[in-house]
N, CA, C, O and CB atoms as a CASP TS submission, in Angstrom:
PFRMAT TS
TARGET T0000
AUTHOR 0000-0000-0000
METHOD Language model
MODEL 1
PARENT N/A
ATOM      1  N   UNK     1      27.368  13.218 -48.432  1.00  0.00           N
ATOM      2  CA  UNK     1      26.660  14.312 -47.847  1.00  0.00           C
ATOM      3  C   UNK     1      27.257  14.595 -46.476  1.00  0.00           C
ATOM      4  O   UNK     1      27.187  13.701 -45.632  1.00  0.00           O
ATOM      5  CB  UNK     1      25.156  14.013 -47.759  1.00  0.00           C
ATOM      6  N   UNK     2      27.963  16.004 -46.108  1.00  0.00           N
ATOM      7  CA  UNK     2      28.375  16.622 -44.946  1.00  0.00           C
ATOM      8  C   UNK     2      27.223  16.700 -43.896  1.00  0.00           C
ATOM      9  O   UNK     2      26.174  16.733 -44.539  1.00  0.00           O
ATOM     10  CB  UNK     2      28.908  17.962 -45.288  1.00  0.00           C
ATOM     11  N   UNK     3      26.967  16.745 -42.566  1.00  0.00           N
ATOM     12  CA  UNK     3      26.504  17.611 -41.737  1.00  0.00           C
ATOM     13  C   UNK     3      27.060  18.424 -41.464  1.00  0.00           C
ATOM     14  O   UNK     3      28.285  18.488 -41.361  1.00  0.00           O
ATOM     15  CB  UNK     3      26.195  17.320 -40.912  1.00  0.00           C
ATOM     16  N   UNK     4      25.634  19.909 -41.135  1.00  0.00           N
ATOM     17  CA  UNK     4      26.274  20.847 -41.138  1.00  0.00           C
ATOM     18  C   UNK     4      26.551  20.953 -39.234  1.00  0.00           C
ATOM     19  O   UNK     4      26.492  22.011 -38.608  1.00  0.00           O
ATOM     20  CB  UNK     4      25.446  22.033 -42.058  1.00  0.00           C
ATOM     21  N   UNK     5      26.780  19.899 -38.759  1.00  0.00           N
ATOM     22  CA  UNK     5      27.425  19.750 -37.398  1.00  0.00           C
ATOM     23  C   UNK     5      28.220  19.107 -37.287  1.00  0.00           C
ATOM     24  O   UNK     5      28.224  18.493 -36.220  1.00  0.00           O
ATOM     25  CB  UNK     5      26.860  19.424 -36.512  1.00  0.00           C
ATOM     26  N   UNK     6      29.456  18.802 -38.330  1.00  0.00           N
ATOM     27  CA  UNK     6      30.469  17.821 -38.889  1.00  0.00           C
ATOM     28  C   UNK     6      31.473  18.323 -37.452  1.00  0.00           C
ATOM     29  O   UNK     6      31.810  19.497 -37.299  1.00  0.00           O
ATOM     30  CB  UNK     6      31.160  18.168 -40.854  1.00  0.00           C
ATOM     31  N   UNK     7      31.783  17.419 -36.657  1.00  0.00           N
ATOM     32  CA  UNK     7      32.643  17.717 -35.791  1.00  0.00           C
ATOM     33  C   UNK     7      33.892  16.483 -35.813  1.00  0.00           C
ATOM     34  O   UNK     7      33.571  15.296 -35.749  1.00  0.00           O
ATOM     35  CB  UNK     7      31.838  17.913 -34.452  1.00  0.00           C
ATOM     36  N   UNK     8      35.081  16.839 -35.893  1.00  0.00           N
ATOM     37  CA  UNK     8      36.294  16.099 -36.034  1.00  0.00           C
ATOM     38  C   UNK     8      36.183  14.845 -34.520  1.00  0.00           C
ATOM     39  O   UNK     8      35.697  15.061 -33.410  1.00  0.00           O
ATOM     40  CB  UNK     8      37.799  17.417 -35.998  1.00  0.00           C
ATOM     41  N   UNK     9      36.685  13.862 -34.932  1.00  0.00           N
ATOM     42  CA  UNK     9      36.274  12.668 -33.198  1.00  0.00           C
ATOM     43  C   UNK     9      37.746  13.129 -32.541  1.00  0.00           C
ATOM     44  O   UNK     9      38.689  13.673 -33.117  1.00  0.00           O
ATOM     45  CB  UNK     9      36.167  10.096 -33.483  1.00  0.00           C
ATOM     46  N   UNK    10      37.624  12.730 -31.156  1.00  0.00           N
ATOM     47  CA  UNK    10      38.262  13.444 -30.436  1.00  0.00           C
ATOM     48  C   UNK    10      39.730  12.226 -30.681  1.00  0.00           C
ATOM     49  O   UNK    10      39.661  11.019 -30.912  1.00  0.00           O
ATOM     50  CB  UNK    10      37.422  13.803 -28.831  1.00  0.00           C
ATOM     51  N   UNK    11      41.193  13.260 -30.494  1.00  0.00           N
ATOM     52  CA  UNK    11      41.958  12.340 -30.655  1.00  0.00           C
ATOM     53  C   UNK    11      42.519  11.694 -29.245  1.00  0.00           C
ATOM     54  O   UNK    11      43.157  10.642 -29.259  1.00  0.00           O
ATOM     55  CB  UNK    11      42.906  12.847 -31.522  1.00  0.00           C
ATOM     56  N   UNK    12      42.286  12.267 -28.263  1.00  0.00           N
ATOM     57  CA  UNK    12      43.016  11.991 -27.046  1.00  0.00           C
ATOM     58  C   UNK    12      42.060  11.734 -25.972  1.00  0.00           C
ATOM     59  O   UNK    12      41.272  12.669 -25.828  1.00  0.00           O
ATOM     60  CB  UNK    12      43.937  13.108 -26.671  1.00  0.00           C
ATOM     61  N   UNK    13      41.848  10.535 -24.999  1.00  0.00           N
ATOM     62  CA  UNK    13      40.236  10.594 -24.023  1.00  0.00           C
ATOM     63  C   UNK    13      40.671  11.912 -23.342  1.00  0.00           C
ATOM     64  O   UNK    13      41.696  12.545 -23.595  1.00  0.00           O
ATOM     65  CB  UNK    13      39.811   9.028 -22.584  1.00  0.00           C
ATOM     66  N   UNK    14      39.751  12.207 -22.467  1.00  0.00           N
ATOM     67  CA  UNK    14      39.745  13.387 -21.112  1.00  0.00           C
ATOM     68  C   UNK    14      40.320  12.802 -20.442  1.00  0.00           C
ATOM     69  O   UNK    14      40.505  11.592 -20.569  1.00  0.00           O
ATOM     70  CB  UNK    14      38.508  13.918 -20.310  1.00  0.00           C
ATOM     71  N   UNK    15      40.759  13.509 -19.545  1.00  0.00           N
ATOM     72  CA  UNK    15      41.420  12.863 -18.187  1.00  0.00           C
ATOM     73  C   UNK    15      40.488  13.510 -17.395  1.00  0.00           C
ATOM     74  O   UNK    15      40.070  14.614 -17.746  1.00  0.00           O
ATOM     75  CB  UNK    15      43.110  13.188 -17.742  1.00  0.00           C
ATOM     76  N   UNK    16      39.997  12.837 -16.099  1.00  0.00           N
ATOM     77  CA  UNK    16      39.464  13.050 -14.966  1.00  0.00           C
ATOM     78  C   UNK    16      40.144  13.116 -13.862  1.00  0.00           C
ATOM     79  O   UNK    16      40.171  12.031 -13.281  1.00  0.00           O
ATOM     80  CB  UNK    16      38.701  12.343 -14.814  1.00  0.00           C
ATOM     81  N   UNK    17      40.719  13.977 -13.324  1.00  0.00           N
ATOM     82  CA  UNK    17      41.080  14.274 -12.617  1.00  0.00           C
ATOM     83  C   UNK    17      40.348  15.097 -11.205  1.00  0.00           C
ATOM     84  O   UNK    17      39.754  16.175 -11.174  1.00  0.00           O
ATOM     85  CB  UNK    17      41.774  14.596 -13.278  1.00  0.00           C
ATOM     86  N   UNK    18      40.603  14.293 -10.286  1.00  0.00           N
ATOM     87  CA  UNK    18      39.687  14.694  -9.042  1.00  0.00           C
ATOM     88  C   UNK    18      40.945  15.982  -7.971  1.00  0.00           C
ATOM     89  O   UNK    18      42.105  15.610  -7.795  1.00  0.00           O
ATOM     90  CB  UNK    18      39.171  12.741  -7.933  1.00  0.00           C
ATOM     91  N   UNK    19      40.577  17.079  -7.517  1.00  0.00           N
ATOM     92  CA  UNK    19      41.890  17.733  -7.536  1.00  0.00           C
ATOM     93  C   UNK    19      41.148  17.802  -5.815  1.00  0.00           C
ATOM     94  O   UNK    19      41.879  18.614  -5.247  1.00  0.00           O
ATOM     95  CB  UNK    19      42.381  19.376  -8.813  1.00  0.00           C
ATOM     96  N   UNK    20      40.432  17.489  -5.131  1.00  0.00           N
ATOM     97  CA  UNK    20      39.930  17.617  -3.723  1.00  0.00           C
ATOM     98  C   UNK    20      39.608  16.310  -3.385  1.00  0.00           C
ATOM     99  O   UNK    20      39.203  15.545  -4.261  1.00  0.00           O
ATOM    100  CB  UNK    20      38.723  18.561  -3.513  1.00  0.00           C
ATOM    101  N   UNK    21      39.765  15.858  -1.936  1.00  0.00           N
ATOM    102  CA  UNK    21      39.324  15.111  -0.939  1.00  0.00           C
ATOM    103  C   UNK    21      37.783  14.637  -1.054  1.00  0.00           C
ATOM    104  O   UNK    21      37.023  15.578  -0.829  1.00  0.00           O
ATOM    105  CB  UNK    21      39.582  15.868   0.238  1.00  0.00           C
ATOM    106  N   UNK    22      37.237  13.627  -1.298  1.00  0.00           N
ATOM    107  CA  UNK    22      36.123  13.158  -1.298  1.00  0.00           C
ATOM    108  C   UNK    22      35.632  13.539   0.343  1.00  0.00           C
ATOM    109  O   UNK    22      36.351  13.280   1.308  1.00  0.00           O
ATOM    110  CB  UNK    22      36.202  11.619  -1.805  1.00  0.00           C
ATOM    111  N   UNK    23      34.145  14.265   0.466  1.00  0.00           N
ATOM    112  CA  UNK    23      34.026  14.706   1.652  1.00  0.00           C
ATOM    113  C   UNK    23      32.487  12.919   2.133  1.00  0.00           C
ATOM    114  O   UNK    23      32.431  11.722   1.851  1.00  0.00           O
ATOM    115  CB  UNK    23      33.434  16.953   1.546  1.00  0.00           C
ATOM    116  N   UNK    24      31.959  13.529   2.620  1.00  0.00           N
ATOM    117  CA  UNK    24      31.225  12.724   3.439  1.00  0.00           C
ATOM    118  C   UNK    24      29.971  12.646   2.408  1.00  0.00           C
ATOM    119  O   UNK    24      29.930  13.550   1.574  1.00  0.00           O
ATOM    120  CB  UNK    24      30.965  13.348   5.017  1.00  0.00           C
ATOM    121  N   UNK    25      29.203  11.912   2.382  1.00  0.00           N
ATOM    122  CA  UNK    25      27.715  11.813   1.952  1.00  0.00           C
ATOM    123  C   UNK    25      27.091  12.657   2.182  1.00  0.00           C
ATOM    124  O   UNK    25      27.451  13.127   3.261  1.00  0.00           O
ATOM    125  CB  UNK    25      27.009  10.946   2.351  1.00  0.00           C
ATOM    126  N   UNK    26      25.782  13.512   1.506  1.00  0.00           N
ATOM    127  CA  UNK    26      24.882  13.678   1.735  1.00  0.00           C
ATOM    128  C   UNK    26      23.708  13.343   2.356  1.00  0.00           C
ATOM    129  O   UNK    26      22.902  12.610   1.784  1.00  0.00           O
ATOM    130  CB  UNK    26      24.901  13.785   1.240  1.00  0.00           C
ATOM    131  N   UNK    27      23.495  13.805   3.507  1.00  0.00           N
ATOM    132  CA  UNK    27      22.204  13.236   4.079  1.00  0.00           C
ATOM    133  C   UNK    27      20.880  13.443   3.018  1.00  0.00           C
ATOM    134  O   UNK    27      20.634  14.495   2.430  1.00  0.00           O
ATOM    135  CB  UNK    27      21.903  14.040   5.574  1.00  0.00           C
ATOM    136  N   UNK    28      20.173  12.313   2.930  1.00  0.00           N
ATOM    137  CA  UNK    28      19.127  12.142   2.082  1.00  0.00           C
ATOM    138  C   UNK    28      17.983  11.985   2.753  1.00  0.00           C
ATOM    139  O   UNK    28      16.925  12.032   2.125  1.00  0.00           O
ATOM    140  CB  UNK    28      19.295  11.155   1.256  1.00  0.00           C
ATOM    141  N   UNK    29      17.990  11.757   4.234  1.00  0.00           N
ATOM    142  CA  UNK    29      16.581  11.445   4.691  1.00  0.00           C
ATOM    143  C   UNK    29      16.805  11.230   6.345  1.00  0.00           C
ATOM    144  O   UNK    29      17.755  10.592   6.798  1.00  0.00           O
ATOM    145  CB  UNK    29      15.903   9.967   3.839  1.00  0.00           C
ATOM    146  N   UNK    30      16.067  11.686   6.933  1.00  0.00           N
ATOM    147  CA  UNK    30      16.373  11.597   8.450  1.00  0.00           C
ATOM    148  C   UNK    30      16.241  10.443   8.609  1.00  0.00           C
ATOM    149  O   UNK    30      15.349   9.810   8.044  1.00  0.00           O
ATOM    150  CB  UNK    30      15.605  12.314   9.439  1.00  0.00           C
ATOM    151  N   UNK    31      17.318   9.781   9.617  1.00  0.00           N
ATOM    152  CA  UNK    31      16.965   8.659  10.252  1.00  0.00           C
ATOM    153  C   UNK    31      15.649   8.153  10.924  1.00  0.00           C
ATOM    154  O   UNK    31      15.088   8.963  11.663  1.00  0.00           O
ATOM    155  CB  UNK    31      17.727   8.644  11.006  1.00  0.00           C
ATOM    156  N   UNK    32      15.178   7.126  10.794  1.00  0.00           N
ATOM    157  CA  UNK    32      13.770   6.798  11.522  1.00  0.00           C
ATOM    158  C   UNK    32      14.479   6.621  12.747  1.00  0.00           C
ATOM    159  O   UNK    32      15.678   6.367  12.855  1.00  0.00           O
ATOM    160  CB  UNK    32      12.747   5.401  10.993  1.00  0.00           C
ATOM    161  N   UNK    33      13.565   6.790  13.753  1.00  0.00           N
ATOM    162  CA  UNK    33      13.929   6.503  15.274  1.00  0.00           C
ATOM    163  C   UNK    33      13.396   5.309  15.700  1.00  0.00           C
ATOM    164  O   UNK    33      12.213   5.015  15.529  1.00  0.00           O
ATOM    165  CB  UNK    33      13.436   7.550  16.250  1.00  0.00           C
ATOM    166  N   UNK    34      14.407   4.427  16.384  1.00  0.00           N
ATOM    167  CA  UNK    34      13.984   3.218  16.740  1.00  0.00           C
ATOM    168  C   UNK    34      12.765   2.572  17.859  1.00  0.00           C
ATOM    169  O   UNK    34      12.877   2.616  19.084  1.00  0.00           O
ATOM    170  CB  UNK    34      15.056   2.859  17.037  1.00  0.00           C
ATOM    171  N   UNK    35      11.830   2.093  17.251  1.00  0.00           N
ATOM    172  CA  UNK    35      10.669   2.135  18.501  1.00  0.00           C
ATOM    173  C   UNK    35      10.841   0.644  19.184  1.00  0.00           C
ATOM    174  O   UNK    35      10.802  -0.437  18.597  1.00  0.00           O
ATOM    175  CB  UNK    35       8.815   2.377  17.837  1.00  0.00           C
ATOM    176  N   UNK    36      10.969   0.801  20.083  1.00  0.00           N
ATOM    177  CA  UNK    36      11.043  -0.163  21.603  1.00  0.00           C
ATOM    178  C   UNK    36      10.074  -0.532  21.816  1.00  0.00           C
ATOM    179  O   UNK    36       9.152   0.262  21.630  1.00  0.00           O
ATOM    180  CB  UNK    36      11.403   0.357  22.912  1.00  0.00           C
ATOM    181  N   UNK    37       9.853  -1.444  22.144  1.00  0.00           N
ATOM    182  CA  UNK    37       8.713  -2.310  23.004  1.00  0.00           C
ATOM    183  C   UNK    37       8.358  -1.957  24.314  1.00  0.00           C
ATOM    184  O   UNK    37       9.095  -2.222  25.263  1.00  0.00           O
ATOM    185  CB  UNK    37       9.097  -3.685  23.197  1.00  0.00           C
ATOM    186  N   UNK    38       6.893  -1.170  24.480  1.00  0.00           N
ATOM    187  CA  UNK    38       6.761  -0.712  25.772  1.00  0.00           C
ATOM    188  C   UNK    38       5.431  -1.522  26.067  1.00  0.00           C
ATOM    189  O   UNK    38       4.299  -1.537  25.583  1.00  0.00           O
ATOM    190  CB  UNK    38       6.717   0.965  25.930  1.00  0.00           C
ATOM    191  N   UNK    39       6.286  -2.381  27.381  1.00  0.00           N
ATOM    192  CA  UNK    39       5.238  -2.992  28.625  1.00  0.00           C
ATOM    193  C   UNK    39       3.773  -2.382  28.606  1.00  0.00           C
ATOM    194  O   UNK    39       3.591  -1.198  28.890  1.00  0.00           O
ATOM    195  CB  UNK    39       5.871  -2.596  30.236  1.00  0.00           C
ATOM    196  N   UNK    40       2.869  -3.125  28.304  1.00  0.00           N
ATOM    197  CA  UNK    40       1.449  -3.020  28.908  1.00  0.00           C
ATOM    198  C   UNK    40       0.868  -3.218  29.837  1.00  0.00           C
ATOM    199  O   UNK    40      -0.350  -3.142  29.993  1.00  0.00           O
ATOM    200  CB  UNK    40       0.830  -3.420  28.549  1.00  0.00           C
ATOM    201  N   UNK    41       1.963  -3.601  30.852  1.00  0.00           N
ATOM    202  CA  UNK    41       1.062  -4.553  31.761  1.00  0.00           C
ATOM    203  C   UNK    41       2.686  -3.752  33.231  1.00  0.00           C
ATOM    204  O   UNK    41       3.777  -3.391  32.791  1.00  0.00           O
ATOM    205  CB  UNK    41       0.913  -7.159  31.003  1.00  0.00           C
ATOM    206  N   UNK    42       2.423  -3.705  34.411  1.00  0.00           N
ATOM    207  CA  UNK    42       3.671  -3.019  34.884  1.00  0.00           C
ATOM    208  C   UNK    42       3.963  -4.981  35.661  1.00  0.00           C
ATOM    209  O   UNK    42       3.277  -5.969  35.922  1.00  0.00           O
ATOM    210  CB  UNK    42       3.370  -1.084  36.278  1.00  0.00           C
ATOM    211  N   UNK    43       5.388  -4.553  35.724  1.00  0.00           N
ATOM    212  CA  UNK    43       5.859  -6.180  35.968  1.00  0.00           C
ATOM    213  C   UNK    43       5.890  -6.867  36.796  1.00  0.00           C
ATOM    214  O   UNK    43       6.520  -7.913  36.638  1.00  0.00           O
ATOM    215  CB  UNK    43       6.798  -6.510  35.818  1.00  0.00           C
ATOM    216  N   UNK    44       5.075  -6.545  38.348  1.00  0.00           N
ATOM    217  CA  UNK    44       4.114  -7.060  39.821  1.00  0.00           C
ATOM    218  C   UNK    44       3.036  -7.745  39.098  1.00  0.00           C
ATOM    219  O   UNK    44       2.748  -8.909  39.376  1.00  0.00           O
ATOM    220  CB  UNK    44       3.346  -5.651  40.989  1.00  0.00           C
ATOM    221  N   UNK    45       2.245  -6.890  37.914  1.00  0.00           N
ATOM    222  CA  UNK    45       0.959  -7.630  37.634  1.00  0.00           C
ATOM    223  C   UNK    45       1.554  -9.147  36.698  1.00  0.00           C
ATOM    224  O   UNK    45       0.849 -10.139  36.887  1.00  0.00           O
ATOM    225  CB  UNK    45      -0.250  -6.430  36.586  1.00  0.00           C
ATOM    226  N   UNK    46       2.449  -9.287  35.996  1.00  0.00           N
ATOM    227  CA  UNK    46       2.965 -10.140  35.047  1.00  0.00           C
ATOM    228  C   UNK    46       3.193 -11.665  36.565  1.00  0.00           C
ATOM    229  O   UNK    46       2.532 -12.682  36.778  1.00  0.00           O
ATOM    230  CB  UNK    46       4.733  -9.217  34.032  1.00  0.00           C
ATOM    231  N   UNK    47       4.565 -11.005  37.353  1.00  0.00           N
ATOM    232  CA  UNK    47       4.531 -11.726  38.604  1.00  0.00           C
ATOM    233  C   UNK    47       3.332 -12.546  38.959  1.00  0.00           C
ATOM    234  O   UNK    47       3.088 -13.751  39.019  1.00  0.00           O
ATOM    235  CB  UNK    47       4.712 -10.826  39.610  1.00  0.00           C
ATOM    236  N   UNK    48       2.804 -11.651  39.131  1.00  0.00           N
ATOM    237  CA  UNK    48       1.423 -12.298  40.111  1.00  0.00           C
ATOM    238  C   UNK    48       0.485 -13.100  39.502  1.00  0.00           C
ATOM    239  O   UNK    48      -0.130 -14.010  40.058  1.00  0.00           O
ATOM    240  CB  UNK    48       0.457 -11.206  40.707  1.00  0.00           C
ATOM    241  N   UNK    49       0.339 -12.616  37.891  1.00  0.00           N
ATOM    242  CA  UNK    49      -0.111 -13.544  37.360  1.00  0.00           C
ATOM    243  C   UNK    49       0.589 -14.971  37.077  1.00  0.00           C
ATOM    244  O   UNK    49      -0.102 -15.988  37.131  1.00  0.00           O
ATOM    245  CB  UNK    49      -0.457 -13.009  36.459  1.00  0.00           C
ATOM    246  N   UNK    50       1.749 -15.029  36.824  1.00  0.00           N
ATOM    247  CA  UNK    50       2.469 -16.287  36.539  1.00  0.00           C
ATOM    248  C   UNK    50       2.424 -17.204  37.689  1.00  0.00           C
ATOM    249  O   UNK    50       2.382 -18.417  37.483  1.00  0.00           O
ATOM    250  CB  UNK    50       3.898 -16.030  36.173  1.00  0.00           C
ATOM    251  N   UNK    51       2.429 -16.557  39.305  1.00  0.00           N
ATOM    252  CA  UNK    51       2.243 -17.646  40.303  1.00  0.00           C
ATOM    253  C   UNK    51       0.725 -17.778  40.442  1.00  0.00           C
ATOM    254  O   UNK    51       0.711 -18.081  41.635  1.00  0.00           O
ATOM    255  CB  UNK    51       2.969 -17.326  41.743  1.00  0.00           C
ATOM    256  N   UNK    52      -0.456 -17.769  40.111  1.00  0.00           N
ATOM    257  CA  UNK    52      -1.604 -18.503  40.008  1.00  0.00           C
ATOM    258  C   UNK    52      -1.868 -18.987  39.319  1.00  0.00           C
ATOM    259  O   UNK    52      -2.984 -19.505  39.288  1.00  0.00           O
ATOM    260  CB  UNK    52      -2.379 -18.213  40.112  1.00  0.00           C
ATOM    261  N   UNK    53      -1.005 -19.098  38.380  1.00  0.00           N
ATOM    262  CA  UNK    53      -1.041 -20.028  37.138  1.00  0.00           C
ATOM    263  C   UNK    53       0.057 -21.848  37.610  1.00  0.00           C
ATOM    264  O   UNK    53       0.025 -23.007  37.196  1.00  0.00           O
ATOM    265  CB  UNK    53      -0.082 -18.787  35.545  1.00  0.00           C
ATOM    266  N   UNK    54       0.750 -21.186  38.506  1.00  0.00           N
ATOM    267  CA  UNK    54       1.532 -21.953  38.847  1.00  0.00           C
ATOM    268  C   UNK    54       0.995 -23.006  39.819  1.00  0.00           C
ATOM    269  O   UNK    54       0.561 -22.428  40.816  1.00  0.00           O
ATOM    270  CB  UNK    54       2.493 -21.270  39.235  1.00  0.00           C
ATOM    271  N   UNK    55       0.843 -24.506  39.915  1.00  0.00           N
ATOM    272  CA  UNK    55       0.245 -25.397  41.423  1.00  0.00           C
ATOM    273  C   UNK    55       1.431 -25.444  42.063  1.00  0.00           C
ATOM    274  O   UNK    55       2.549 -25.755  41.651  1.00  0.00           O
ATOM    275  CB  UNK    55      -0.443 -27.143  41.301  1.00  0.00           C
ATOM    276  N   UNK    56       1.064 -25.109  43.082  1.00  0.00           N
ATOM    277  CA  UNK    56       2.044 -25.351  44.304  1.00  0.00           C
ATOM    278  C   UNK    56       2.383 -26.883  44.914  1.00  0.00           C
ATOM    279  O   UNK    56       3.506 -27.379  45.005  1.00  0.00           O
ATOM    280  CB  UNK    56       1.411 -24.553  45.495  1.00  0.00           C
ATOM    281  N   UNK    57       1.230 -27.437  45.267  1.00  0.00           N
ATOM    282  CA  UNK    57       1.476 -29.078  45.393  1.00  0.00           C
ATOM    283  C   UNK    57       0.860 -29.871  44.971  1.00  0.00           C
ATOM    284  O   UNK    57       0.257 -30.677  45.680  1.00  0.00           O
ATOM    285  CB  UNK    57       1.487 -29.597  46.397  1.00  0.00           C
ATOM    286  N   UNK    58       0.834 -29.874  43.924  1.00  0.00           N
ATOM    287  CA  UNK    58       0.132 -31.519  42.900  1.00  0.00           C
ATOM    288  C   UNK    58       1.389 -31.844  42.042  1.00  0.00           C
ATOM    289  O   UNK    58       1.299 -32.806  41.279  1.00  0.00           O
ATOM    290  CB  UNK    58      -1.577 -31.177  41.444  1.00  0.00           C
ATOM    291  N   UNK    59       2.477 -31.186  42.085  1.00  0.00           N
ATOM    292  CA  UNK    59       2.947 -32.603  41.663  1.00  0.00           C
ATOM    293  C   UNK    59       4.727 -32.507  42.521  1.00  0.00           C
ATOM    294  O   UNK    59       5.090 -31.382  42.865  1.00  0.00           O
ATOM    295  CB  UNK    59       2.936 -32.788  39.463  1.00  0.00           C
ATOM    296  N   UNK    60       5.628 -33.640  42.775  1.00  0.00           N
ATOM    297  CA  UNK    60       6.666 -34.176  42.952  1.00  0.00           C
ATOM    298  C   UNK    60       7.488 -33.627  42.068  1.00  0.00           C
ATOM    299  O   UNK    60       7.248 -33.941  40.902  1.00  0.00           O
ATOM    300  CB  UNK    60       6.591 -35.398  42.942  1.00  0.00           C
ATOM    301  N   UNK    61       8.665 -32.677  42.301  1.00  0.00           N
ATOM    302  CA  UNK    61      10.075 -33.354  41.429  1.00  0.00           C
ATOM    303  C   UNK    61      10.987 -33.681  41.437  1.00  0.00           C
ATOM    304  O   UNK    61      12.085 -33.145  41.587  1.00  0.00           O
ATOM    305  CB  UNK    61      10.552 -33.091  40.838  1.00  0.00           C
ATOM    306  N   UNK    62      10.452 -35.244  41.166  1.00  0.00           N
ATOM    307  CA  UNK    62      11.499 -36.483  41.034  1.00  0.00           C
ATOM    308  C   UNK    62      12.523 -35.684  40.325  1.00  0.00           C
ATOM    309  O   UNK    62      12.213 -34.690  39.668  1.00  0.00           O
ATOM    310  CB  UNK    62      10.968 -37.972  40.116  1.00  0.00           C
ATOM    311  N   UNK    63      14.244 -36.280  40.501  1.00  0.00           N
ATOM    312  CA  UNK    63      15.069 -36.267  39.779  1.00  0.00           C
ATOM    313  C   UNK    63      15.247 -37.762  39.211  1.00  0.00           C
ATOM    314  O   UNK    63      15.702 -38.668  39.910  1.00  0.00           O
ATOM    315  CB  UNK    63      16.075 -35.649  40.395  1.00  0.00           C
ATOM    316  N   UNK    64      14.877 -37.917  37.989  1.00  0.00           N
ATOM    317  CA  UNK    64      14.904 -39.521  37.337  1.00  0.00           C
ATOM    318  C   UNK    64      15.748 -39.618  36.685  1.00  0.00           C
ATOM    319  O   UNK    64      15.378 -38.724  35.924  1.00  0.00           O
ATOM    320  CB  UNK    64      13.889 -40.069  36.531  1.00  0.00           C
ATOM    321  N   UNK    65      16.884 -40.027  36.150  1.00  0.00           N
ATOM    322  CA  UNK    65      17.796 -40.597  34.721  1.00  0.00           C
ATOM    323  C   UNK    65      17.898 -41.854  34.902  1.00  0.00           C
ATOM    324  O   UNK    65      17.823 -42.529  35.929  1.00  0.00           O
ATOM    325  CB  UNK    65      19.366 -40.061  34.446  1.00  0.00           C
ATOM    326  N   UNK    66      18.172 -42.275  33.233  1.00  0.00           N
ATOM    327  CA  UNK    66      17.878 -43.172  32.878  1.00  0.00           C
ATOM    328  C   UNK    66      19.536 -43.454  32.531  1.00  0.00           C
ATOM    329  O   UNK    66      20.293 -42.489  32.415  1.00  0.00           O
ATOM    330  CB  UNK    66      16.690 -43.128  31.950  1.00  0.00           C
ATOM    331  N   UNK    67      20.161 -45.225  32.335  1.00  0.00           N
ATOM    332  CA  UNK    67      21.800 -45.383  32.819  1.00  0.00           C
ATOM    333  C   UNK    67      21.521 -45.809  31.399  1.00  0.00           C
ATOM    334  O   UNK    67      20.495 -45.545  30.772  1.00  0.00           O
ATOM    335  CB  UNK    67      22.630 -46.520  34.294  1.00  0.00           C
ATOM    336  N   UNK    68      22.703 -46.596  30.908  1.00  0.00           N
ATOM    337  CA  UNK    68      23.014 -47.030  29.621  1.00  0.00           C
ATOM    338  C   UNK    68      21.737 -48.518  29.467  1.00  0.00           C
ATOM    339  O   UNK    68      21.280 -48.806  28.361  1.00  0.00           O
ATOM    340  CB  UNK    68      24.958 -47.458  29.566  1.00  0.00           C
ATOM    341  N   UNK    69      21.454 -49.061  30.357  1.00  0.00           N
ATOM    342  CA  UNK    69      21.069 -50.065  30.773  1.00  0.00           C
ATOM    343  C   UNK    69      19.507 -49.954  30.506  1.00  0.00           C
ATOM    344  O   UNK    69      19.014 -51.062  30.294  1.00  0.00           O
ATOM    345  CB  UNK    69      21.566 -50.257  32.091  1.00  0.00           C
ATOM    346  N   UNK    70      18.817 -49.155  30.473  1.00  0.00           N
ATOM    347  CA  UNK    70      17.480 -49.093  30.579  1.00  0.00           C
ATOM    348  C   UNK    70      16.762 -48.830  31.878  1.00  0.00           C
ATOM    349  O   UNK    70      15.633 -48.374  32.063  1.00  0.00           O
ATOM    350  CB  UNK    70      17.079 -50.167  30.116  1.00  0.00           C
ATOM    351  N   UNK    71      17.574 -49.179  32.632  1.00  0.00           N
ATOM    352  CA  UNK    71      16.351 -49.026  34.098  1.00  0.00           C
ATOM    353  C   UNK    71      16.605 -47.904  34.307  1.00  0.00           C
ATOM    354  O   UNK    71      17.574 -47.303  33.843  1.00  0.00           O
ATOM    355  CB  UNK    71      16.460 -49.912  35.641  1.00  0.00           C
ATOM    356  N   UNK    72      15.465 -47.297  35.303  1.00  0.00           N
ATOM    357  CA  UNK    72      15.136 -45.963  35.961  1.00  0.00           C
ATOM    358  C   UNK    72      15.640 -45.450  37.252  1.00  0.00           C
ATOM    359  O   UNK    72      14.876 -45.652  38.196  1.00  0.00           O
ATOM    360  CB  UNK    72      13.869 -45.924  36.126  1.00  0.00           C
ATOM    361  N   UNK    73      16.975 -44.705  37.575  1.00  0.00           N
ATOM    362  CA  UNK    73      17.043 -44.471  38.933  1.00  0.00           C
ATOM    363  C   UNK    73      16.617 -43.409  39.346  1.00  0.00           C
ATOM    364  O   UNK    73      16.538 -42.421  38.617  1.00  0.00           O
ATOM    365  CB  UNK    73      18.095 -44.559  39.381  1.00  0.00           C
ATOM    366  N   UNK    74      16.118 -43.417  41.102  1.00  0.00           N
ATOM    367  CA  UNK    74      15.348 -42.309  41.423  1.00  0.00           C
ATOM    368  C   UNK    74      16.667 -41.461  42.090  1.00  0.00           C
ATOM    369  O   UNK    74      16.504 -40.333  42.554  1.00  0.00           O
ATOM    370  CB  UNK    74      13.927 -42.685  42.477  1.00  0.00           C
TER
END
């Protein structure tokens, strides 16, 4: 039994041939814009807080290391 869309198979592939310069991409979507980290606080108040957090004289700093030996020099 024929179809009546009997078409002969092809004897030779296609050739593809590209006859122009590949150009650039298509833009598909705007870039998102990059969001930065913006300060809450302006950076006198950050300051000022970090030195009352800070003791001024309760404690010493010793420079201590320790030798191959075990003991402690000051």
């Amino acid at each position: 039994m024929h179809s009546t869309n009997d078409v002969d198979a092809p004897r030779k592939a296609t050739a593809h041939i590209q006859n122009i310069a590949p150009g650039p991409p298509k833009a598909m979507a705007v870039a998102t814009p990059a969001i930065l980290p913006v300060p809450t606080r302006p950076a006198s108040d950050i300051v000022s807080a970090w030195k009352e957090e800070t003791p001024e004289g309760d404690f010493s700093p010793l420079s201590i290391s320790r030798i191959i030996s075990g003991t402690c020099r000051t």
